[in-house]
XYZ file of C-alpha atoms in Angstrom:
363
model
C 97.637 205.146 94.233
C 95.788 205.633 90.965
C 94.950 209.189 90.087
C 91.276 208.529 89.515
C 90.985 207.338 93.082
C 92.182 210.768 94.177
C 90.269 212.831 91.699
C 87.369 211.174 89.866
C 87.215 214.003 87.396
C 85.149 212.557 84.499
C 84.942 214.419 81.179
C 82.208 216.952 80.550
C 81.155 218.840 77.473
C 80.331 222.550 77.577
C 76.565 222.008 77.985
C 77.037 219.674 80.947
C 79.491 222.049 82.544
C 77.005 224.916 82.352
C 74.357 222.715 83.978
C 76.755 221.715 86.735
C 77.851 225.234 87.553
C 75.799 226.802 90.288
C 75.913 230.467 91.104
C 74.435 230.948 94.509
C 73.148 234.542 94.628
C 72.628 236.551 97.767
C 68.931 237.223 98.219
C 67.397 239.919 100.392
C 65.572 237.430 102.602
C 68.820 235.506 102.961
C 70.511 238.670 104.235
C 67.728 239.015 106.822
C 68.162 235.389 107.873
C 71.899 235.858 108.275
C 71.355 239.000 110.331
C 68.923 237.117 112.573
C 71.406 234.249 113.002
C 74.201 236.641 113.894
C 71.928 238.429 116.380
C 70.973 235.093 117.900
C 74.631 234.161 118.264
C 75.337 237.491 119.968
C 72.388 237.092 122.337
C 73.480 233.589 123.280
C 77.008 234.778 124.030
C 75.767 237.718 126.088
C 73.616 235.435 128.242
C 76.721 233.503 129.264
C 78.672 236.635 130.227
C 78.342 238.886 133.258
C 80.044 241.869 131.599
C 78.016 244.453 129.641
C 77.497 243.904 125.933
C 80.413 245.214 123.863
C 79.892 246.081 120.178
C 81.793 243.650 117.994
C 83.535 246.413 116.078
C 85.288 247.633 119.220
C 88.790 246.282 119.667
C 88.296 245.328 123.334
C 85.684 242.807 122.181
C 88.216 241.096 119.948
C 90.812 241.117 122.726
C 88.330 239.617 125.160
C 87.558 236.736 122.809
C 91.262 236.271 122.138
C 92.039 236.179 125.851
C 89.266 233.649 126.496
C 90.361 231.539 123.530
C 93.935 231.349 124.764
C 93.031 230.151 128.237
C 94.365 226.604 127.777
C 97.585 227.844 126.204
C 97.957 230.474 128.928
C 97.547 227.786 131.575
C 100.144 225.643 129.797
C 102.746 228.373 129.359
C 102.251 231.512 131.428
C 100.848 229.935 134.568
C 103.689 227.411 134.684
C 106.242 230.162 134.062
C 104.799 232.170 136.954
C 104.936 229.150 139.255
C 108.594 228.543 138.389
C 109.539 232.187 138.872
C 107.852 232.263 142.288
C 109.686 229.108 143.404
C 113.123 230.443 142.416
C 114.786 233.029 144.607
C 117.527 233.902 142.133
C 118.284 233.934 138.427
C 120.580 231.010 137.627
C 121.110 228.253 135.066
C 118.629 225.951 136.756
C 115.912 228.595 136.235
C 116.772 228.826 132.543
C 116.502 225.050 132.203
C 113.080 225.013 133.873
C 111.805 227.743 131.565
C 113.239 225.936 128.552
C 111.344 222.777 129.458
C 108.074 224.720 129.746
C 108.505 226.220 126.267
C 109.385 222.888 124.663
C 106.440 221.054 126.228
C 104.050 223.825 125.109
C 104.955 222.991 121.492
C 107.165 225.957 120.732
C 109.554 223.373 119.379
C 113.071 222.442 120.424
C 114.869 224.839 118.071
C 112.661 227.839 118.834
C 112.698 227.202 122.589
C 116.491 227.005 122.674
C 116.751 230.274 120.728
C 114.383 232.033 123.114
C 116.224 230.896 126.220
C 119.616 231.786 124.682
C 118.297 235.281 124.007
C 116.951 235.428 127.552
C 120.382 234.510 128.961
C 121.980 237.254 126.879
C 119.355 239.801 127.918
C 119.775 238.938 131.592
C 123.525 239.354 131.251
C 123.453 242.629 129.316
C 120.734 244.259 131.405
C 121.985 242.753 134.684
C 118.617 241.328 135.572
C 118.798 239.813 139.057
C 115.154 239.665 140.102
C 113.034 236.749 138.903
C 110.069 239.132 138.648
C 111.809 240.893 135.742
C 112.368 237.616 133.904
C 108.677 237.402 132.997
C 108.688 240.744 131.189
C 111.968 239.942 129.455
C 110.600 236.616 128.223
C 107.406 238.309 127.058
C 109.367 240.807 124.937
C 111.499 238.072 123.358
C 108.435 236.005 122.381
C 106.768 239.129 120.968
C 109.842 239.816 118.811
C 109.621 236.298 117.375
C 106.048 236.936 116.200
C 106.518 240.420 114.768
C 106.022 240.585 111.006
C 105.177 243.411 108.618
C 103.046 241.147 106.403
C 100.267 240.014 108.745
C 97.615 241.861 106.686
C 96.079 240.525 103.493
C 97.223 242.187 100.266
C 94.044 242.512 98.207
C 94.602 245.643 96.122
C 93.470 244.339 92.724
C 89.921 243.626 91.542
C 89.507 240.791 91.724
C 92.113 239.583 94.170
C 92.430 235.858 94.876
C 92.800 233.936 98.109
C 93.718 230.259 97.672
C 93.036 228.324 100.857
C 94.906 225.047 101.249
C 95.349 222.474 103.997
C 94.684 218.852 104.889
C 91.211 217.589 105.790
C 90.051 218.160 109.336
C 91.990 221.338 110.116
C 88.961 223.646 109.834
C 89.508 224.770 106.239
C 85.839 224.966 105.218
C 84.735 226.867 108.314
C 87.719 229.208 107.991
C 86.677 230.066 104.427
C 83.147 230.887 105.583
C 84.429 233.065 108.414
C 86.992 234.738 106.159
C 84.278 235.531 103.599
C 82.170 237.017 106.393
C 85.124 239.077 107.646
C 85.842 240.517 104.202
C 82.181 241.165 103.429
C 81.900 243.240 106.602
C 84.615 245.442 105.094
C 82.316 246.158 102.161
C 83.939 243.747 99.706
C 82.012 241.689 97.167
C 83.038 238.059 97.689
C 82.810 234.934 95.544
C 83.793 231.490 96.814
C 84.884 228.639 94.524
C 84.125 225.118 95.800
C 87.130 223.429 94.188
C 87.345 220.519 96.618
C 85.272 218.286 94.367
C 86.642 214.980 95.619
C 84.579 214.988 98.799
C 80.877 215.797 98.366
C 80.555 216.819 101.996
C 83.081 219.591 101.417
C 80.792 221.256 98.852
C 77.713 220.854 101.061
C 79.481 222.257 104.111
C 80.873 225.173 102.134
C 77.371 225.961 100.867
C 76.132 226.199 104.456
C 78.914 228.605 105.414
C 78.561 230.783 102.320
C 74.816 230.970 102.995
C 75.568 232.224 106.487
C 78.125 234.716 105.194
C 75.801 235.847 102.412
C 78.278 235.494 99.538
C 78.193 233.890 96.080
C 79.258 230.272 95.664
C 80.422 228.695 92.403
C 80.288 224.908 92.477
C 80.199 221.887 90.157
C 79.097 218.354 90.911
C 81.200 215.865 92.833
C 84.096 214.561 90.750
C 84.390 217.613 88.489
C 87.811 219.029 87.734
C 88.841 221.558 90.406
C 90.557 223.683 87.760
C 87.225 223.924 85.875
C 85.510 225.229 89.006
C 88.252 227.831 89.441
C 87.960 228.885 85.798
C 84.198 229.372 86.050
C 84.560 231.245 89.338
C 87.082 233.621 87.747
C 84.726 234.335 84.846
C 81.932 234.983 87.356
C 84.140 237.432 89.263
C 84.988 239.272 86.051
C 81.356 239.553 84.973
C 80.073 240.581 88.413
C 83.041 242.842 89.234
C 83.741 240.941 92.455
C 86.456 242.191 94.790
C 87.777 238.886 96.096
C 87.675 235.255 94.954
C 88.262 232.721 97.734
C 89.202 229.263 96.433
C 88.643 226.122 98.465
C 90.938 223.233 97.485
C 91.226 219.507 98.104
C 92.893 218.450 101.315
C 93.655 214.756 101.317
C 96.897 213.360 102.683
C 99.328 216.190 102.107
C 102.174 213.821 101.207
C 100.432 212.565 98.042
C 101.865 213.652 94.685
C 98.516 213.806 92.848
C 97.117 216.341 95.268
C 100.133 218.597 94.968
C 100.030 218.461 91.174
C 96.345 219.429 91.181
C 97.152 222.440 93.352
C 99.842 223.488 90.885
C 97.259 223.252 88.084
C 94.900 225.554 89.987
C 97.627 228.160 90.375
C 98.412 227.962 86.651
C 94.749 228.668 85.805
C 94.636 231.655 88.159
C 97.864 233.174 86.833
C 96.775 232.647 83.229
C 93.308 234.177 83.653
C 94.274 236.875 86.174
C 97.933 237.652 85.436
C 97.955 240.934 87.374
C 95.860 239.865 90.352
C 97.082 239.873 93.934
C 97.159 236.258 95.122
C 97.212 235.257 98.773
C 97.983 231.611 99.502
C 96.797 230.793 102.996
C 97.556 227.486 104.661
C 95.091 226.379 107.334
C 96.714 224.578 110.256
C 95.134 222.987 113.312
C 96.832 224.231 116.494
C 95.889 221.021 118.319
C 98.272 219.010 116.112
C 101.320 220.746 117.568
C 104.595 220.182 115.754
C 102.861 218.203 112.994
C 101.544 221.550 111.789
C 105.108 222.665 111.069
C 105.745 219.623 108.868
C 102.517 220.306 106.965
C 103.628 223.871 106.313
C 106.972 222.661 104.965
C 105.245 220.232 102.590
C 102.740 222.725 101.198
C 105.423 225.379 100.737
C 106.884 223.122 98.052
C 103.735 223.636 95.929
C 103.490 227.393 96.194
C 105.014 230.186 98.172
C 102.809 230.529 101.226
C 101.863 234.102 102.002
C 100.300 233.318 105.356
C 98.851 230.917 107.895
C 95.357 230.556 109.331
C 95.820 228.854 112.694
C 92.573 227.299 113.908
C 91.284 225.751 117.148
C 93.507 227.776 119.477
C 90.630 227.732 121.950
C 90.725 223.941 122.146
C 94.390 223.326 122.842
C 97.207 223.968 125.274
C 99.627 223.807 122.330
C 99.238 227.432 121.244
C 102.990 227.819 121.457
C 103.091 226.329 117.963
C 102.336 229.805 116.619
C 105.786 230.951 117.767
C 107.460 227.891 116.264
C 105.812 228.380 112.860
C 106.889 231.998 112.583
C 110.394 231.430 113.959
C 111.298 228.289 112.002
C 109.485 228.885 108.698
C 109.232 232.686 108.620
C 105.638 232.457 107.376
C 103.392 235.121 108.923
C 100.281 234.041 110.777
C 97.469 236.184 109.315
C 94.369 234.826 111.059
C 93.703 232.829 114.202
C 90.588 230.902 115.203
C 89.592 231.178 118.858
C 86.014 229.887 118.787
C 83.181 228.443 116.723
C 81.198 231.623 116.040
C 81.388 233.530 112.760
C 83.347 236.387 114.357
C 85.865 234.138 116.118
C 88.301 234.130 113.186
C 90.453 237.169 113.926
C 93.220 238.952 112.040
C 96.410 238.084 113.880
C 97.931 240.915 115.876
C 101.256 239.826 117.444
C 101.214 242.390 120.267
C 97.590 241.571 121.186
C 98.396 237.859 121.112
C 101.324 238.216 123.524
C 99.338 240.535 125.806
C 96.503 238.009 125.935
C 98.953 235.159 126.514
C 100.652 236.892 129.441
C 97.532 238.561 130.844
C 96.194 237.881 134.323
C 93.683 235.049 134.695
């Protein structure tokens, strides 16, 4: 496929580039609008719940949303495990095979599922587990160990630090950037977003909506501009405004295409040249509903740049949440954020122990 079909860059002189570049400032009335929207979202959620209102900065609120978001996955995995354990009166090979089938069909993947069950067999043997009731806790601990990673937090120690967000179209990349910007702004950080997916006009428009909601600066050019030029201008803006974090949106068409991968490499070269000492997080956005296809996407994108983490979206809309275990086990890439809803606060930093507790919690 011809390159200009992928990226209709078009040449621009310096004057045109300045006219194209838009710095979207955060105005006071905009802050008020955002606050009103967030309050409206909270009120709407509270109307649907019978429990008392819980402040969003309290951990139990995050756990509650996580537990609700994992309902379909919990039904697919934990409920079926419980049914099997109740139906078996003893721990034998047939029980192991039933559990193995549940893990595989919940998109933990063949390789990961076999490893988990092999570890379960060994644990049962070494600890002389004879009661099926104890199998549940043993399985829970093994899955938790597969998700444990020391690098689940973002490393953003430099000013500015850079987050490059990559992923194919349709995985929730644009909304994840908006929610991530909101999350970081709540921590007191000054955020700038670069709209470097210039191939698709809708991407820029959608990103503008989300950055408006988050109340952060947006640097954008017109459709067809060079993504590397957008990144360059955004970096200069961050330097002049002393921003804490630059979040870079990128193109996301057909991850197998060579032109796209080369453009991503160009973006990384610009960042490393202009900010040689900056901390750079490369986050790949994956859609949990795609199951094992998400693993193949991660393998492809890892060829462009070393991935520092995963944002796994749409966990609330799928029974295939087991993919999170497969990604960590097979690729050893830490999951750093998970999406469990459509609201601004539904993108959560990934906590392995909380995830497993929510997965194995009572209905």
